[in-house]
GROMACS .gro file of C-alpha atoms in nm:
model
  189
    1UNK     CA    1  -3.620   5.637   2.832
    2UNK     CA    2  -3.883   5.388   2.674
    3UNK     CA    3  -4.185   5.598   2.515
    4UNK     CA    4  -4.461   5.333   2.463
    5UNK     CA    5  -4.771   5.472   2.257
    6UNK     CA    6  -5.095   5.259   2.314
    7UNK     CA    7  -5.363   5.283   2.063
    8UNK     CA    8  -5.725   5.239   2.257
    9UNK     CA    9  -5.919   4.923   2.277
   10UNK     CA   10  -6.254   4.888   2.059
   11UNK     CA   11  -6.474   5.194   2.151
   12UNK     CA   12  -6.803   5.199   2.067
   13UNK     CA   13  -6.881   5.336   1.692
   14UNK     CA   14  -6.946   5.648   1.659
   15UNK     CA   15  -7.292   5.616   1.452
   16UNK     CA   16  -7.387   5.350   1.748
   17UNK     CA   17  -7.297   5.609   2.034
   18UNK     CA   18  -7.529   5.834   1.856
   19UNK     CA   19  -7.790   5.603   1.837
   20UNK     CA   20  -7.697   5.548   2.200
   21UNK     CA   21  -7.725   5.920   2.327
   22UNK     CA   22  -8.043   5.978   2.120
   23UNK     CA   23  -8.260   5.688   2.306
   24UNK     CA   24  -8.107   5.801   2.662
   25UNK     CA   25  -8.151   6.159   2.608
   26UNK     CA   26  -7.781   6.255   2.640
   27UNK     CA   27  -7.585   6.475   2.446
   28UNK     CA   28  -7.379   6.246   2.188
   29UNK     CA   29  -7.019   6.369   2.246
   30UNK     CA   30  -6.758   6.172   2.079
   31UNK     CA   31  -6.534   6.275   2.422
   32UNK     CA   32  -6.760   6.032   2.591
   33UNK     CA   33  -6.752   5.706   2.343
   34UNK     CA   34  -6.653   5.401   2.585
   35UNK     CA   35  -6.520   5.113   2.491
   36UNK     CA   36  -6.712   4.803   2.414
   37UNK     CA   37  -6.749   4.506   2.663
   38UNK     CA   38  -6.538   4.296   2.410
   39UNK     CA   39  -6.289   4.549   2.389
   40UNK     CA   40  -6.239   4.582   2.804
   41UNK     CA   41  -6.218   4.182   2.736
   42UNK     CA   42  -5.920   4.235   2.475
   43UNK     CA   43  -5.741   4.516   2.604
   44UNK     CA   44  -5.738   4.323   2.951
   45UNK     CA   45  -5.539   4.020   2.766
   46UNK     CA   46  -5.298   4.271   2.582
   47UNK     CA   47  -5.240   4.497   2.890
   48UNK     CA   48  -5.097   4.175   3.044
   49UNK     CA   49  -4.934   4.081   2.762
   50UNK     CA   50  -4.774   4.464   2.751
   51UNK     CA   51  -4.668   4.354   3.093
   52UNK     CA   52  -4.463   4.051   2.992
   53UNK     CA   53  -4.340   4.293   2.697
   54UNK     CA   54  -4.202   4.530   2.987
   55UNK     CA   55  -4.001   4.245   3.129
   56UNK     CA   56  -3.829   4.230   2.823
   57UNK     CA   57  -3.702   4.544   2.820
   58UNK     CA   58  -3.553   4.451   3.194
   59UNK     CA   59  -3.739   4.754   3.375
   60UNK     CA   60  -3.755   4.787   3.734
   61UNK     CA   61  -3.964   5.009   3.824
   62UNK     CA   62  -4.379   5.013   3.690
   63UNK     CA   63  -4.413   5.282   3.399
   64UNK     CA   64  -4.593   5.579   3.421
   65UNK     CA   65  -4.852   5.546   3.206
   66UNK     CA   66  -5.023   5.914   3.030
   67UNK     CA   67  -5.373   5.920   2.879
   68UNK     CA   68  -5.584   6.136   2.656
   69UNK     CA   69  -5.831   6.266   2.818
   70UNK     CA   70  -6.112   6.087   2.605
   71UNK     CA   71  -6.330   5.822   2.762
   72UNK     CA   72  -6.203   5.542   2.558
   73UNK     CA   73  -5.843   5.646   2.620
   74UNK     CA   74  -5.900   5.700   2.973
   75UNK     CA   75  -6.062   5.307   3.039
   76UNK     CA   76  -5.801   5.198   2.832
   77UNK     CA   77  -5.483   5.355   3.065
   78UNK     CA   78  -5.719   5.216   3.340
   79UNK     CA   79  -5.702   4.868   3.276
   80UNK     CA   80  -5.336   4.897   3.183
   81UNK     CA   81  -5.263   5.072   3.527
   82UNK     CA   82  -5.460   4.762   3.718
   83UNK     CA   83  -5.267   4.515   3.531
   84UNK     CA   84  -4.953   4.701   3.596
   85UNK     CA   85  -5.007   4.767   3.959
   86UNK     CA   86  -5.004   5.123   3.924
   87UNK     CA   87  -5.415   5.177   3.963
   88UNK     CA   88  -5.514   5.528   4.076
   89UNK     CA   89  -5.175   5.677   3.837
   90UNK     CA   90  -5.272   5.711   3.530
   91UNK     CA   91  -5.185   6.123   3.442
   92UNK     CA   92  -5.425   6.267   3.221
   93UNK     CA   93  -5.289   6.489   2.902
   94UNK     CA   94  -5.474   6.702   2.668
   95UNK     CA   95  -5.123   6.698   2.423
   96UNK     CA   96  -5.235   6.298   2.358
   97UNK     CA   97  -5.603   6.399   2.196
   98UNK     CA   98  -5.678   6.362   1.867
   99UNK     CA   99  -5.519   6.592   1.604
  100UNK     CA  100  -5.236   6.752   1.856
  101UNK     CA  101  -4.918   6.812   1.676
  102UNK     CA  102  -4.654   6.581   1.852
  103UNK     CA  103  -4.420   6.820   1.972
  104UNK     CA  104  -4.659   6.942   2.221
  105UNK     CA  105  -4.683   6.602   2.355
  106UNK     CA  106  -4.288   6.618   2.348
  107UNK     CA  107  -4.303   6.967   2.537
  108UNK     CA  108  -4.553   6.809   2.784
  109UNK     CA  109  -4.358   6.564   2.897
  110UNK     CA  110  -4.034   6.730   2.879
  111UNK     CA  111  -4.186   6.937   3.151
  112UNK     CA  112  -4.351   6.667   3.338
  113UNK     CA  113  -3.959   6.461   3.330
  114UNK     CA  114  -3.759   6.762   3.428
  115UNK     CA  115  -3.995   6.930   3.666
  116UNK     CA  116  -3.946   6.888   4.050
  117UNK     CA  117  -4.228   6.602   4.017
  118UNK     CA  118  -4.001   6.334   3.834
  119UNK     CA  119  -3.785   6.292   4.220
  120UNK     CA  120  -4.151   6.271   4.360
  121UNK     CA  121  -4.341   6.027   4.131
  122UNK     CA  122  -4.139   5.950   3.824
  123UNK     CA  123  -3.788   5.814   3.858
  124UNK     CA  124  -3.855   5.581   3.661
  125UNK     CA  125  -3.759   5.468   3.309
  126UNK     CA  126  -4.071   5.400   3.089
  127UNK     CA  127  -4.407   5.621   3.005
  128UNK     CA  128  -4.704   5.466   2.835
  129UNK     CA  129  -4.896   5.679   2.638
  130UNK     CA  130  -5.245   5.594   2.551
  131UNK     CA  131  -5.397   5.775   2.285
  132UNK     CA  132  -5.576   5.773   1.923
  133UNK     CA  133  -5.509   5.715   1.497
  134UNK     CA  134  -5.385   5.878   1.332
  135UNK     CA  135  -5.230   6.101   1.583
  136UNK     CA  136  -5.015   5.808   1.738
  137UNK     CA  137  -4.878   5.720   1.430
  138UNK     CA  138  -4.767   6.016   1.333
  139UNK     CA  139  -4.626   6.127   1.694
  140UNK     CA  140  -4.421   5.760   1.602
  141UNK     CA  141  -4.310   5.926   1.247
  142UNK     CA  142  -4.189   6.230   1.456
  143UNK     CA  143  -3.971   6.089   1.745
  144UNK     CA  144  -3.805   5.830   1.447
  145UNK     CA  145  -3.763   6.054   1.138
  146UNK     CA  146  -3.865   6.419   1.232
  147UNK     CA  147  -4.119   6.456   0.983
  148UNK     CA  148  -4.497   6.512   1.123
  149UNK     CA  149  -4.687   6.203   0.873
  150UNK     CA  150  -4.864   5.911   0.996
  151UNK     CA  151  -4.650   5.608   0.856
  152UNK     CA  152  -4.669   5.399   1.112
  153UNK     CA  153  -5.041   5.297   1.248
  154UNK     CA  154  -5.156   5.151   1.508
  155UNK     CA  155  -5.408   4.893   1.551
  156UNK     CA  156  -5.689   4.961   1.833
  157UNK     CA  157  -5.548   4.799   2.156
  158UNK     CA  158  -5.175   4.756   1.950
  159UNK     CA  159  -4.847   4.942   2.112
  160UNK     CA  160  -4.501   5.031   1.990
  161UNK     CA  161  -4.218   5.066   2.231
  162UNK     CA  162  -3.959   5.376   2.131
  163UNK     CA  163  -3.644   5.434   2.296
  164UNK     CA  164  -3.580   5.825   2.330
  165UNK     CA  165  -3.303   5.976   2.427
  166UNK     CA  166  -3.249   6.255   2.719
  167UNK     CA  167  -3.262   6.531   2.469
  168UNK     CA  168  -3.593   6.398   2.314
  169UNK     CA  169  -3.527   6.514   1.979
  170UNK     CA  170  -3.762   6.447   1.697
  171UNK     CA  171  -3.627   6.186   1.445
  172UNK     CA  172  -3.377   6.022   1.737
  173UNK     CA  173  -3.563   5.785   1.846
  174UNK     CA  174  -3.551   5.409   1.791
  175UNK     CA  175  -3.793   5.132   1.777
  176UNK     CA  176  -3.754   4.895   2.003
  177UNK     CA  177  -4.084   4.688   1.895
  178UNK     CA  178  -4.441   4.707   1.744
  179UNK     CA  179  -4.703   4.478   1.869
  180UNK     CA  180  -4.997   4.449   1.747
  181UNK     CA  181  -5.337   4.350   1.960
  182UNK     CA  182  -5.331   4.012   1.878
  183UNK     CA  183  -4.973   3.979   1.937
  184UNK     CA  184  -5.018   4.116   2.290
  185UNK     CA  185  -5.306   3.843   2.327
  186UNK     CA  186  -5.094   3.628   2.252
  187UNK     CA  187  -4.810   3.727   2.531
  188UNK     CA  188  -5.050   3.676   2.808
  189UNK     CA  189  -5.137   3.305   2.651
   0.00000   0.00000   0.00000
């Protein structure tokens, strides 16, 4: 199975969505932080570059792509899901917030893959995973070397494709690429 992680686009800072809240009379919860128009502009160019990314990997079958439940997460796996075709699928997971060990996430979808449901809507060989720093980066550390650190980051809007095998057993993994934003730009060029 491919395991994609995919950092979200430019969100709004968090000193601005304060400022924000405070005019409009809202309560400033960092849950709620959207992204910014230029990063819906960005992360629409990398999700189709992600897309010509898949094809390299020769998948059939659009992925099933998991979100955080955060805002900015959640508009991210959004505009990934449109460009992918697969709009109205995006599965929402609190094991992908911020500061969740990653072998919940790995419990999670264990389930999810080996529940009744993957005959129904999965059967297919590649989840994307939208989520947040440093929490990606260390759920990366975990699937290729077993140990829980953050040594491999991810840029906002950048992705890196694991391979995991059936047992989905932390430090078996393999990386099959990192791409940052820019680089995913570039794909859809």
């Amino acid at each position: 199975m491919n395991l994609i992680y995919l950092r979200h686009a430019i969100a709004m800072e968090r000193e601005e969505f304060a400022t924000y809240c405070l005019k409009k009379g809202i309560e400033s919860d960092d849950e709620h932080r959207p992204l910014t128009k230029m990063g819906v502009r960005r992360m629409s160019q990398a999700a189709h570059g992600l897309n010509k990314a898949l094809g390299s990997l020769n998948i059939a079958s659009a992925p099933l792509i998991v979100s955080s439940p955060l805002k900015r997460a959640r508009q991210t796996a959004d505009i990934a899901a449109q460009t992918m075709q697969r709009e109205g699928r995006v599965v929402l997971c609190d094991a992908l917030k911020p500061g969740v060990e990653p072998e919940v996430f790995r419990n999670w979808l264990y389930d999810l893959l080996h529940s009744g449901a993957r005959r129904r809507i999965l059967n297919q060989q590649t989840i994307v995973a939208v989520g947040h720093e440093p929490s990606l980066s260390r759920h990366v550390t975990w699937w290729l070397t077993g140990e829980v650190k953050s040594k491999f980051p991810v840029k906002k809007g950048g992705a890196i494709c694991l391979e995991i095998g059936n047992a989905m057993a932390p430090g078996q993994g393999r990386m099959m690429w990192a791409l940052p934003p820019w680089a995913l730009r570039a794909l859809d060029d």
